Amino acid sequence: MLIKLTGGTVYDPASGIDGQQQDIYIKDGRIVTKPAEAFQVDKEYDLKGKVVMSGAIDMHTHIGGGKGNIARTLLPEDHRQDPVMRSDITRSGCGHAMPSTFVTGYRYAEMGYTSGFEPALLPVNARQAHMEMADIPILDKGGYVMLGSDDYLLRLMTAKKDQKAINDYVAWTIQSAKAIGVKVVNPGGINAFKFNQRKLDLDEQNAHYGVTPRDILQVLATAVKEIGVSHPLHVHGCNLGVPGNMQTTLDTIQGIGGLPMHLTHIQFHSYGTEGDFKFSSGAARIAEAINKNKNITIDVGQILFGQTVTASGDSMRQHANHKHASPNKWVTMDIECDAGCGVVPFKYKDKNFVNALQWAIGLETFLLVDDPWRIFLTTDHPNGAPFTSYPHLIRLLMDRSFRNEVLSTIHPEAQKMTTLASIEREYTLQEIAIMTRAGAAKLIGLKDRGGLSAGNWADITVYTSNTDRQKMFEKPDYVFKDGQLVVVDGKVVSTKWGTTHTVKPNFDPSVEKGLKDYFDRYLTMKLGNFKISDDEITEDGRGSITVHPLRH
Amino acid sequence: MTEITEVPSPFCGIGTDDLTIRMDGVSLKVVENGCAVNTPAFEQMITDTSPRVDGKEVSLDVAVAAAAALLKDTRLPVIGGCATDVNGMRGLLALADRCGAVVDNMNFTGARNNFLALQDSGWMNTTLAEVKNRCDLLLVAGTDLEAFAPRFFERYLWNKESMFLDDTSSREVIYLGKAPSGDASTSPTGRKALVLECATEDLPEVIAVLRALVKGQPVLAASVCGIAAADLLAIAGKLKAAKYGVVTWAAGALAYSQAELTVQTLSEMIKDINNQNTRCSGLPLGGKEGDQTANQVCGWTTGYPARTRFSRGYPEYDPYLNDTNLLLTNGEADAMVWVQAFNVKSVPPVTALPTIVVGRSGMTFAKEPDVFIPVGAPGIDHAGHAYRMDNVVAIRLKKLRDSGLPSTAQVLNAIEQAL
Ligand SMILES: [Zn+2]
């Protein structure tokens, strides 16, 4: 079957196309060049005057894994506000802060997204994350496996094992968890919390192991680079949410010594201590450092006002933040000598000084970082806001007068503490396409995704341009996933199952000797039962695994 | 005859995966690392291999069609049991969504004690590997732990080595409420657990006083429900002095009304201890016959635990009103589907309503259901996934033999398709 998308205005940064009128041909799920010989178009869509982009990719969204399900279980009252009916083609569920898996897939697709990446796949909980993601329809998915507070790594470091030993362990873990990248959360801090440490600065030692967050970042960023994984080490830094953590973030950037590093939800790590409330914006200095250090990429973790829930691997900081829980209930867990988690419901209020300034700090960051290829649009769903608020966020970025209108309604002291009103920048459609498509695919190392040239999978979103960018982005005219029309006028019209994106870095098989001994002595399952096999993802006939090339 | 090693068990809830099983045709024998829970569950013989409709053997297709016909015009069918693996629960929820059913896990009334506490104030919990390597004090509240999980102590407390304790036998075990039924809690060096007994229904009072003592509140009474206040004060002191105390309970063992308040008091006490410059964690016991699996899969599919109805076209959770027994007693339900792939002794409540049983082969009935479809056990007859008690670890269940029995998922998906 040959599908032709005729005459749309195409924004495809991956090919350097910025708003040119082009036809697109789709065959067998992929974009193809216009057939050379006589051909018959089976289905044609007239897209004259429409905006065409590839399907959007959320490179950091908590859509699979235990802490998300704890967040769901914790908040029945939130689900009751947003029940979702079943239909002939869709399953029932719930929406808002932490939607059910099926609704997650539908609502992402209905905004023109075709992929989402779970950033915190605990090795021991990766199976659950994949099972949940297997129940998210339409979207492609993948995950970054979490290391850095696992006792095995810290033992390797304390025993002064060489970088190769660490590389083998990291590569083995990526393969056994079926991941596409590596994340570190509060490096060593989740572990330190188990030893009753309540804070851990970049150069502070873990009480038991003596290693510091700086050491951990160094060995993991090196490992990720040396084993050839495209996605740089994905870092949730030390001191999340602590006033003054801007300095920690700047030190982290300096300390990594030029290695590729992605700093996630940087808004939560960009706080100064100035002003009457001892809480100020560090966005300008952070943005300056990002602009200068080309090895660094970031996503923002924008907060937006309203009820949500924060679900993080950072048990140490989540425990410290539980005082802000709203409603007042929260969970932390220590997990399997592997990691931890903390789930704290939050209600961000525009009339609360800190929340209002957090909102402004996120936006300042977006607007002060020059290179859209190195910054990504996230709310750290659901931590800053549910992913369904992306169209609103896009409007804030693209529409200065709207932005200033909202700014004028937030806490007056916060208005005084931000430079936002004076920032003139408005994001262009091409820049939005870079942040949410081409740049994200490049950052994760996705082959044949995030672009509209021939050879790419046909993940395509078609919008009607509207000066109200929120309206435009919340209701695409068409969304195609692997060439299948799944959304019309912002509503799901058919469903399918996406693939699971992974990488398979090589390791020396002898790494399993040390691991087997460790598992038998200290853990609670056999090494062989720990590793996730391909058939666990593919056996139900819905899932598939896509292995992406390494960077060599 | 073949021997299979490192077999994971879905039956005991504590994720044992070191069983050795000898297989002769389709009969299994646990030859290593069995226990009172796992051994009979693995060795259960296959009896029925054909489905029955009205007591007569039929093909699977005929049975599936009969089940679909029974469900077709119902207004409020109830799907009880919900004892199966992850794929079985996926099929069960798809069927419930399709026919507007109530989904109710058979252990939910017990688990409700935990869910209500969690949904009201939350908790700080831990998992088995942390217990194995860090726990220096275990407080067992109101539960006969070794009857619940016979190998708990051997695997997670008296392990030879741990990463952070020099000598695991120096761990201290305290029972509050129920006394242990055996000696599993005695350390390898012969140190016995400290047991402070009280009646189960007195636990709310005893634990409330313990929490007050942890918080440093004055307690004037000399004894509480037969336990000396001084002894409770000593426990409070030990909890605060421990580096990594763990408090465990089985929600189902707290068999009195409003026991969720006991779970909440324990969980808040644990938070209090964490505010006094040390660590302490809860460890709720569960994970039997797929109860955690049911709640996890229902959780991600609907947002709610497994006592949820679909009768209005979307999921609605009610931990009281969606109780199978209540719906049957009140005459609200108009059909019963019982799903139990693990335990042949766990049969549906007797009812005059049309009844469909999707049950492990070997099940026998006082009253023959309208439709009975025997299925294989996850982890024996087919591969699958099941959650352990600590909810974090999903174990990969193996297929051990070729019995020809269908899986729960295959049967429930077929019924859904037939609708
Ligand atoms: Zn995150």
XYZ file of N, CA and C in Angstrom, chain A residues 118-217:
300
model
N 11.278 5.759 29.414
C 11.271 5.711 30.877
C 12.712 5.882 31.354
N 12.987 6.932 32.123
C 14.373 7.218 32.466
C 14.915 6.468 33.676
N 14.094 5.744 34.399
C 14.595 5.143 35.643
C 14.192 3.684 35.747
N 14.848 2.890 34.926
C 14.629 1.448 34.929
C 15.561 0.847 35.979
N 15.060 0.522 37.171
C 15.936 -0.132 38.143
C 16.262 -1.521 37.599
N 17.521 -1.943 37.651
C 17.831 -3.266 37.097
C 16.891 -4.354 37.636
N 16.615 -4.312 38.949
C 15.819 -5.390 39.543
C 14.324 -5.214 39.266
N 13.944 -4.021 38.827
C 12.534 -3.750 38.548
C 12.291 -3.536 37.044
N 13.318 -3.775 36.231
C 13.192 -3.520 34.793
C 12.098 -4.375 34.165
N 11.969 -5.583 34.692
C 10.933 -6.482 34.185
C 9.550 -5.825 34.302
N 9.293 -5.244 35.464
C 8.003 -4.571 35.655
C 7.858 -3.396 34.692
N 8.914 -2.608 34.568
C 8.835 -1.449 33.674
C 8.481 -1.898 32.258
N 9.133 -2.957 31.807
C 8.827 -3.440 30.452
C 7.407 -3.997 30.365
N 6.950 -4.641 31.418
C 5.581 -5.183 31.373
C 4.562 -4.047 31.325
N 4.805 -3.002 32.101
C 3.888 -1.859 32.044
C 3.935 -1.209 30.667
N 5.148 -1.002 30.175
C 5.271 -0.341 28.863
C 4.681 -1.213 27.760
N 4.686 -2.534 27.978
C 4.058 -3.426 26.999
C 2.553 -3.199 26.935
N 1.995 -2.622 27.961
C 0.557 -2.312 27.964
C 0.284 -0.859 27.596
N 1.279 -0.158 27.080
C 1.064 1.191 26.532
C 0.928 1.053 25.020
N -0.276 1.268 24.490
C -0.457 1.081 23.056
C 0.161 2.225 22.247
N 0.329 1.993 20.990
C 0.760 2.935 19.954
C 2.229 3.344 20.100
N 2.637 3.781 21.277
C 3.985 4.338 21.442
C 5.079 3.290 21.308
N 6.225 3.732 20.771
C 7.481 3.020 20.982
C 7.990 3.417 22.344
N 8.785 2.557 22.951
C 9.276 2.876 24.277
C 10.676 2.320 24.479
N 11.253 2.698 25.598
C 12.586 2.233 25.933
C 12.915 2.782 27.298
N 14.085 2.416 27.824
C 14.407 2.895 29.159
C 15.900 3.048 29.371
N 16.238 3.895 30.339
C 17.626 4.055 30.771
C 17.777 3.324 32.101
N 18.725 2.432 32.155
C 18.857 1.627 33.369
C 19.614 2.413 34.442
N 19.150 2.297 35.668
C 19.669 3.137 36.754
C 20.798 2.439 37.498
N 21.921 3.112 37.565
C 23.069 2.598 38.316
C 23.618 3.720 39.184
N 24.519 3.390 40.075
C 25.188 4.439 40.841
C 24.932 4.373 42.333
N 23.838 3.708 42.731
C 23.634 3.464 44.153
C 23.544 1.969 44.421
N 23.798 1.177 43.387
C 23.774 -0.276 43.550
C 25.042 -0.721 44.249
N 24.898 -1.628 45.198
C 26.054 -2.039 45.993
C 27.127 -2.703 45.137
N 26.722 -3.350 44.038
C 27.740 -4.029 43.240
C 28.731 -3.023 42.660
N 28.223 -1.934 42.097
C 29.117 -0.914 41.525
C 29.997 -0.302 42.618
N 29.387 0.027 43.753
C 30.160 0.679 44.811
C 31.232 -0.264 45.360
N 30.929 -1.547 45.382
C 31.941 -2.524 45.796
C 33.084 -2.586 44.789
N 32.737 -2.554 43.501
C 33.792 -2.540 42.472
C 34.692 -1.327 42.675
N 34.058 -0.184 42.959
C 34.838 1.047 43.091
C 35.711 1.015 44.342
N 35.144 0.533 45.449
C 35.918 0.454 46.694
C 37.090 -0.517 46.544
N 36.839 -1.590 45.771
C 37.908 -2.573 45.554
C 38.896 -2.102 44.494
N 38.709 -0.855 44.021
C 39.619 -0.262 43.030
C 39.732 -1.108 41.766
N 38.591 -1.681 41.347
C 38.582 -2.402 40.071
C 38.793 -1.393 38.943
N 39.375 -1.853 37.855
C 39.685 -0.907 36.778
C 38.442 -0.547 35.958
N 38.604 0.428 35.096
C 37.483 0.929 34.297
C 36.896 -0.184 33.432
N 37.733 -1.096 32.985
C 37.217 -2.177 32.127
C 36.215 -3.034 32.887
N 36.507 -3.306 34.155
C 35.581 -4.114 34.957
C 34.242 -3.392 35.079
N 34.332 -2.077 35.246
C 33.101 -1.300 35.365
C 32.363 -1.255 34.028
N 33.106 -1.092 32.954
C 32.484 -1.101 31.623
C 31.733 -2.411 31.375
N 32.366 -3.511 31.726
C 31.723 -4.816 31.515
C 30.426 -4.913 32.318
N 30.488 -4.453 33.556
C 29.298 -4.514 34.413
C 28.186 -3.619 33.858
N 28.545 -2.437 33.404
C 27.533 -1.515 32.865
C 26.918 -2.106 31.589
N 27.762 -2.633 30.720
C 27.247 -3.217 29.469
C 26.360 -4.424 29.769
N 26.798 -5.246 30.713
C 26.004 -6.423 31.104
C 24.648 -5.985 31.651
N 24.647 -4.939 32.469
C 23.395 -4.482 33.072
C 22.448 -3.933 32.004
N 23.000 -3.180 31.043
C 22.157 -2.664 29.955
C 21.489 -3.822 29.226
N 22.275 -4.848 28.948
C 21.704 -5.991 28.218
C 20.695 -6.749 29.061
N 21.014 -6.958 30.328
C 20.098 -7.782 31.116
C 18.810 -7.027 31.424
N 18.850 -5.693 31.436
C 17.636 -4.912 31.707
C 16.941 -4.466 30.421
N 17.527 -4.769 29.258
C 16.960 -4.360 27.967
C 16.773 -2.845 27.906
N 17.884 -2.136 28.083
C 17.844 -0.676 28.146
C 18.508 -0.074 26.916
N 18.372 1.256 26.783
C 19.024 1.958 25.669
C 19.984 3.025 26.185
N 20.067 3.158 27.496
C 20.973 4.139 28.079
C 21.166 3.854 29.549
N 21.946 4.714 30.192
C 22.227 4.557 31.619
C 21.916 5.862 32.324
N 21.224 5.738 33.445
C 20.921 6.909 34.248
C 21.551 6.743 35.625
N 21.918 7.868 36.199
C 22.325 7.839 37.599
C 21.481 8.875 38.327
N 20.991 8.504 39.498
C 20.110 9.365 40.279
C 20.778 9.651 41.612
N 20.959 10.909 41.948
C 21.618 11.270 43.203
C 22.776 10.307 43.442
N 23.851 10.430 42.644
C 24.896 9.402 42.574
C 25.370 8.953 43.963
N 25.120 7.714 44.269
C 25.520 7.170 45.568
C 24.625 7.584 46.712
N 23.749 8.550 46.481
C 22.941 9.101 47.572
C 21.831 8.175 48.039
N 21.249 7.440 47.084
C 20.184 6.502 47.451
C 20.781 5.428 48.354
N 21.996 5.046 48.024
C 22.706 4.072 48.848
C 23.050 4.660 50.219
N 23.544 5.898 50.202
C 23.938 6.542 51.472
C 22.738 6.677 52.418
N 21.554 6.898 51.848
C 20.342 7.011 52.672
C 20.108 5.724 53.474
N 20.478 4.605 52.891
C 20.314 3.327 53.603
C 21.266 3.240 54.800
N 22.345 4.022 54.746
C 23.260 4.118 55.890
C 22.940 5.347 56.744
N 21.726 5.850 56.572
C 21.228 6.967 57.369
C 21.901 8.304 57.068
N 22.544 8.434 55.910
C 23.005 9.767 55.504
C 21.814 10.494 54.892
N 21.640 11.753 55.214
C 20.451 12.477 54.783
C 20.759 13.491 53.691
N 22.043 13.740 53.429
C 22.425 14.567 52.294
C 23.758 14.066 51.779
N 24.033 14.327 50.510
C 25.311 13.904 49.963
C 25.715 14.894 48.883
N 26.713 15.715 49.206
C 27.227 16.682 48.236
C 28.150 15.987 47.247
N 28.463 16.717 46.188
C 29.258 16.161 45.098
C 30.560 15.524 45.582
N 31.165 16.109 46.612
C 32.453 15.582 47.078
C 32.372 14.951 48.459
N 31.171 14.593 48.856
C 30.984 13.986 50.173
C 31.046 12.467 50.031
N 31.686 11.815 50.990
C 31.859 10.366 50.870
C 30.646 9.587 51.380
N 30.339 8.497 50.700
C 29.402 7.511 51.231
C 30.029 6.925 52.500
N 29.256 6.898 53.587
C 29.804 6.532 54.897
C 30.399 5.129 54.904
N 29.854 4.235 54.114
C 30.358 2.862 54.113
C 31.449 2.653 53.069
N 31.228 3.174 51.868
C 32.132 2.864 50.759
C 33.249 3.875 50.560
N 33.037 5.074 51.099
C 34.070 6.088 50.927
C 34.121 6.715 49.545
N 33.252 6.302 48.619
C 33.269 6.921 47.293
C 32.364 8.151 47.283
N 32.622 9.079 46.365
C 31.841 10.313 46.292
C 30.995 10.310 45.013
N 29.966 11.139 44.981
C 29.181 11.290 43.752
C 30.063 11.646 42.551
N 31.057 12.489 42.782
C 31.944 12.859 41.674
C 32.636 11.633 41.085
N 33.124 10.729 41.965
C 33.771 9.497 41.488
C 32.799 8.660 40.658
N 31.574 8.564 41.144
C 30.584 7.713 40.484
C 30.245 8.273 39.104
N 30.042 9.583 39.036
C 29.745 10.210 37.738
C 30.881 9.959 36.755
